[in-house]
């Protein structure tokens, strides 16, 4: 089984250090981990380091599988709308990244499957520039999934989606992770989504890893007070599952 380990990961933009010393043992294939933390904490920067899109100290180790250009795939937070491509072309382009340009029939079938699974096959021949933010987010997910990565880094993938789509996408991703043994890391703001869908959670605060472990042991009243500066309760819902209930923002 594939496993991902981070060892002393850091990053800087110019001379400004924005991330330091993030270490994590063995995230296993099939697991879904939430990356949470306030705005500008360094979540996207951590993803870019893991995907080798930026350089910095530390080691990203992917074991138990052959390393290759397709192994780690980053789905960015802002999916550009300026492309002149259609949805279909953009997914095909992503599929062909790092390989030759010859397109096999099976690859076209795979693209149809992914677009259908995400219920965006009706958009296949629309231009990317003509889509809503939520539709673009689903296309970005199709572009990532078509590459069948071993590690999928999703940066706030549900931020522009309606509730139905949010639940649909999170269920879909957790199912695929289990089915294909993919390691999924998701940057999330909705902590109830983290509690519901992610077995592990990593908290990034001010460029450092403030906590990590089983989600229910990481998302606590104290963490919400210290990191998010909110007054909140973790209560059990009628089905016995933990839920965050926010009472207010703390000042001072
Ligand atoms: N390309 C960049 N150049 C300079 N500073 C950046 C750049 N990208 C992000 N930063 C800064 O790095 C810090 C962490 O940003 P980011 O990783 O995007 O945070 P998050 O995803 O947690 O909101 C912020 O202070 C942000 O302003
Ligand atoms: Mg971000």
Coordinates of C-alpha atoms and ligand atoms in Angstrom, one line a residue:
X1 CA 0.0 0.0 0.0
X2 CA 1.2 3.5 -0.7
X3 CA 2.1 5.7 2.2
X4 CA 3.1 9.4 2.4
X5 CA 5.4 10.9 5.0
X6 CA 6.4 14.5 5.5
X7 CA 9.7 15.3 7.3
X8 CA 10.5 18.9 8.4
X9 CA 8.6 20.6 5.5
X10 CA 9.0 24.3 5.3
X11 CA 8.6 27.1 2.7
X12 CA 9.3 30.8 2.1
X13 CA 8.3 33.4 -0.4
X14 CA 11.4 35.5 -1.0
X15 CA 12.8 36.1 2.4
X16 CA 9.5 35.6 4.2
X17 CA 9.2 32.3 5.9
X18 CA 5.6 31.1 5.9
X19 CA 5.9 27.5 6.8
X20 CA 8.2 25.5 9.0
X21 CA 8.8 22.0 10.3
X22 CA 5.7 20.2 9.3
X23 CA 6.2 16.4 9.9
X24 CA 3.8 13.6 9.6
X25 CA 4.3 9.9 9.6
X26 CA 2.7 7.5 7.2
X27 CA -0.6 8.7 5.8
X28 CA -1.9 5.4 4.3
X29 CA -3.6 4.7 1.0
X30 CA -7.4 5.0 1.3
X31 CA -7.2 7.6 4.1
X32 CA -8.8 11.0 4.0
X33 CA -7.1 13.8 6.0
X34 CA -8.4 17.3 6.7
X35 CA -6.0 20.2 6.6
X36 CA -7.6 23.0 8.7
X37 CA -6.5 26.3 10.1
X38 CA -7.2 30.1 9.8
X39 CA -6.8 32.1 6.6
X40 CA -3.2 32.6 5.6
X41 CA -2.0 29.9 8.0
X42 CA 0.0 28.1 5.3
X43 CA -2.4 25.4 4.1
X44 CA -2.1 26.0 0.4
X45 CA 1.7 26.6 0.8
X46 CA 1.9 23.1 2.4
X47 CA 0.1 21.6 -0.5
X48 CA 2.4 23.3 -3.0
X49 CA 5.4 22.0 -1.2
X50 CA 4.0 18.4 -1.1
X51 CA 3.3 18.7 -4.8
X52 CA 6.8 20.1 -5.5
X53 CA 5.4 23.2 -7.0
X54 CA 7.6 25.3 -4.8
X55 CA 10.9 24.5 -3.1
X56 CA 11.9 24.5 0.5
X57 CA 13.4 22.5 3.4
X58 CA 12.3 19.0 4.3
X59 CA 11.4 15.8 2.6
X60 CA 8.2 14.4 1.0
X61 CA 8.4 10.6 0.9
X62 CA 6.0 8.5 -1.0
X63 CA 6.7 4.8 -0.4
X64 CA 5.3 1.5 -1.5
X65 CA 4.8 2.5 -5.1
X66 CA 6.7 3.8 -8.1
X67 CA 7.3 7.5 -8.0
X68 CA 6.4 9.3 -11.2
X69 CA 4.9 12.5 -12.5
X70 CA 1.4 11.4 -11.9
X71 CA 1.8 10.3 -8.3
X72 CA 0.9 13.6 -6.5
X73 CA -1.8 15.8 -7.9
X74 CA -2.7 19.3 -6.6
X75 CA -6.2 20.7 -7.2
X76 CA -5.8 24.4 -6.6
X77 CA -8.1 26.7 -4.7
X78 CA -8.5 29.2 -7.5
X79 CA -9.2 27.5 -10.7
X80 CA -8.5 30.0 -13.5
X81 CA -11.4 30.9 -15.8
X82 CA -9.3 32.5 -18.5
X83 CA -8.7 29.4 -20.6
X84 CA -10.1 29.2 -24.1
X85 CA -10.5 25.4 -23.8
X86 CA -13.7 23.5 -23.4
X87 CA -14.3 21.4 -20.3
X88 CA -13.6 18.2 -22.3
X89 CA -10.4 19.6 -23.8
X90 CA -9.2 20.7 -20.4
X91 CA -9.7 17.2 -18.9
X92 CA -8.1 15.6 -21.9
X93 CA -5.1 18.0 -21.6
X94 CA -4.8 17.0 -17.9
X95 CA -4.9 13.3 -18.8
X96 CA -2.1 13.7 -21.3
X97 CA 0.2 15.8 -19.1
X98 CA 3.6 14.2 -19.0
X99 CA 2.8 11.7 -21.7
X100 CA 2.6 11.6 -25.5
X101 CA -0.2 13.3 -27.5
X102 CA -1.7 10.2 -29.0
X103 CA -5.2 9.7 -27.6
X104 CA -6.5 6.1 -27.2
X105 CA -10.2 5.3 -27.3
X106 CA -10.0 4.0 -23.7
X107 CA -8.8 7.5 -22.6
X108 CA -11.8 9.1 -24.1
X109 CA -14.0 6.5 -22.4
X110 CA -12.3 7.3 -19.1
X111 CA -13.0 11.1 -19.6
X112 CA -16.7 10.4 -20.2
X113 CA -16.8 8.2 -17.1
X114 CA -15.3 10.9 -14.9
X115 CA -17.5 13.7 -16.3
X116 CA -20.6 11.5 -15.8
X117 CA -19.6 10.5 -12.3
X118 CA -19.3 14.2 -11.3
X119 CA -22.6 14.9 -13.2
X120 CA -20.9 17.5 -15.5
X121 CA -21.1 15.6 -18.7
X122 CA -23.7 18.1 -19.9
X123 CA -20.9 20.8 -19.7
X124 CA -18.4 18.8 -21.8
X125 CA -18.3 21.2 -24.7
X126 CA -18.9 24.5 -22.9
X127 CA -15.9 26.9 -22.6
X128 CA -14.2 27.0 -19.2
X129 CA -14.7 30.8 -19.2
X130 CA -18.5 30.3 -19.3
X131 CA -18.9 28.3 -16.2
X132 CA -19.9 29.2 -12.6
X133 CA -17.3 29.0 -9.8
X134 CA -18.9 25.7 -8.6
X135 CA -18.9 24.2 -12.1
X136 CA -15.3 25.1 -12.5
X137 CA -14.5 23.5 -9.2
X138 CA -16.0 20.2 -10.4
X139 CA -14.0 20.5 -13.7
X140 CA -10.8 20.9 -11.6
X141 CA -11.8 17.8 -9.7
X142 CA -12.3 15.9 -13.0
X143 CA -8.9 17.1 -14.2
X144 CA -7.3 15.8 -11.0
X145 CA -9.1 12.4 -11.0
X146 CA -8.4 11.6 -14.7
X147 CA -4.7 11.4 -13.7
X148 CA -5.4 8.7 -11.2
X149 CA -3.0 10.1 -8.7
X150 CA -1.7 8.2 -5.7
X151 CA -1.9 11.4 -3.6
X152 CA -4.7 13.9 -4.2
X153 CA -4.3 17.3 -2.6
X154 CA -7.6 19.2 -2.7
X155 CA -7.5 22.9 -1.7
X156 CA -10.9 23.9 -0.5
X157 CA -12.7 21.8 -3.1
X158 CA -16.2 22.5 -1.8
X159 CA -16.0 26.3 -1.2
X160 CA -18.1 27.2 -4.3
X161 CA -20.5 24.3 -4.2
X162 CA -24.1 24.2 -3.0
X163 CA -24.8 21.9 -0.1
X164 CA -26.0 19.0 -2.3
X165 CA -22.8 19.1 -4.4
X166 CA -20.6 19.5 -1.3
X167 CA -22.0 16.3 0.2
X168 CA -21.9 14.5 -3.2
X169 CA -18.2 15.5 -3.8
X170 CA -17.0 14.5 -0.3
X171 CA -18.8 11.2 -0.5
X172 CA -17.4 10.6 -4.0
X173 CA -13.9 11.4 -2.9
X174 CA -14.0 9.2 0.2
X175 CA -15.4 6.3 -1.8
X176 CA -12.7 6.7 -4.5
X177 CA -9.9 6.9 -1.9
X178 CA -11.1 3.6 -0.4
X179 CA -11.6 1.9 -3.7
X180 CA -8.3 3.0 -5.3
X181 CA -6.2 3.2 -2.2
X182 CA -5.6 6.9 -2.9
X183 CA -4.2 9.2 -0.2
X184 CA -6.4 12.3 0.0
X185 CA -5.7 15.5 1.8
X186 CA -8.4 18.2 1.8
X187 CA -8.1 21.8 3.0
X188 CA -11.5 22.6 4.6
X189 CA -13.1 25.4 6.4
X190 CA -16.2 23.5 7.4
X191 CA -15.1 21.6 10.5
X192 CA -18.3 19.5 10.6
X193 CA -17.2 18.2 7.2
X194 CA -13.8 17.3 8.7
X195 CA -15.5 15.5 11.5
X196 CA -17.9 13.7 9.2
X197 CA -15.6 12.7 6.3
X198 CA -12.0 12.7 7.5
X199 CA -10.5 10.2 9.9
X200 CA -7.4 12.4 10.5
X201 CA -6.9 16.1 10.8
X202 CA -3.9 18.3 10.7
X203 CA -4.1 21.9 12.1
X204 CA -1.9 24.5 10.5
X205 CA -1.6 27.8 12.4
X206 CA 0.8 30.6 11.6
X207 CA 3.0 28.4 9.5
X208 CA 3.4 25.6 11.9
X209 CA 1.6 22.3 12.6
X210 CA -0.4 23.0 15.8
X211 CA -1.9 19.6 16.1
X212 CA -2.5 16.3 14.2
X213 CA -4.2 13.0 14.8
X214 CA -7.6 11.4 14.8
X215 CA -10.1 14.2 13.8
X216 CA -12.3 13.8 16.9
X217 CA -9.2 14.2 19.2
X218 CA -8.0 17.2 17.2
X219 CA -11.2 19.2 16.9
X220 CA -11.8 20.2 20.5
X221 CA -13.2 23.2 22.3
X222 CA -9.7 24.2 23.4
X223 CA -8.4 24.0 19.9
X224 CA -11.3 26.1 18.6
X225 CA -10.6 28.7 21.3
X226 CA -6.8 28.8 20.8
X227 CA -6.5 28.5 17.0
X228 CA -9.8 29.9 15.6
X229 CA -10.6 32.3 18.6
X230 CA -14.1 31.2 18.8
X231 CA -16.3 30.0 21.6
X232 CA -17.7 26.7 20.5
X233 CA -19.0 23.4 21.8
X234 CA -18.5 19.9 20.5
X235 CA -21.8 18.1 21.0
X236 CA -23.2 14.8 20.0
X237 CA -26.0 14.9 17.4
X238 CA -29.0 12.6 17.8
X239 CA -27.1 9.9 15.9
X240 CA -24.2 10.1 18.4
X241 CA -21.8 11.8 16.0
X242 CA -19.7 14.9 17.1
X243 CA -20.7 18.3 15.8
X244 CA -19.2 21.8 16.2
X245 CA -21.7 24.4 17.4
X246 CA -20.3 27.9 17.4
X247 CA -21.5 30.4 20.1
X248 CA -19.4 33.4 19.1
X249 CA -16.1 35.0 18.3
X250 CA -13.7 35.8 21.1
X251 CA -12.2 39.3 21.3
X252 CA -8.9 40.5 22.6
Ligands
LIG1 N1 3.0 33.7 -4.0 C1 3.1 34.2 -2.8 N2 4.0 35.2 -2.6 C2 4.2 35.8 -1.4 N3 3.5 35.4 -0.3 C3 2.6 34.5 -0.4 C4 2.3 33.8 -1.7 N4 1.4 32.9 -1.5 C5 1.0 32.9 -0.2 N5 1.7 33.9 0.4 C6 1.6 34.2 1.9 O1 1.9 33.0 2.6 C7 1.1 32.9 3.8 C8 0.4 31.5 3.7 O2 -0.5 31.6 2.6 P1 -1.4 30.3 2.2 O3 -0.5 29.1 2.2 O4 -2.1 30.6 0.9 O5 -2.4 30.2 3.4 P2 -3.8 29.4 3.5 O6 -4.0 28.5 2.4 O7 -3.7 28.7 4.8 O8 -4.9 30.5 3.6 C9 0.2 34.1 3.8 O9 0.7 35.1 4.6 C10 0.2 34.6 2.3 O10 0.0 35.9 2.2
LIG2 MG1 -5.4 28.4 0.9

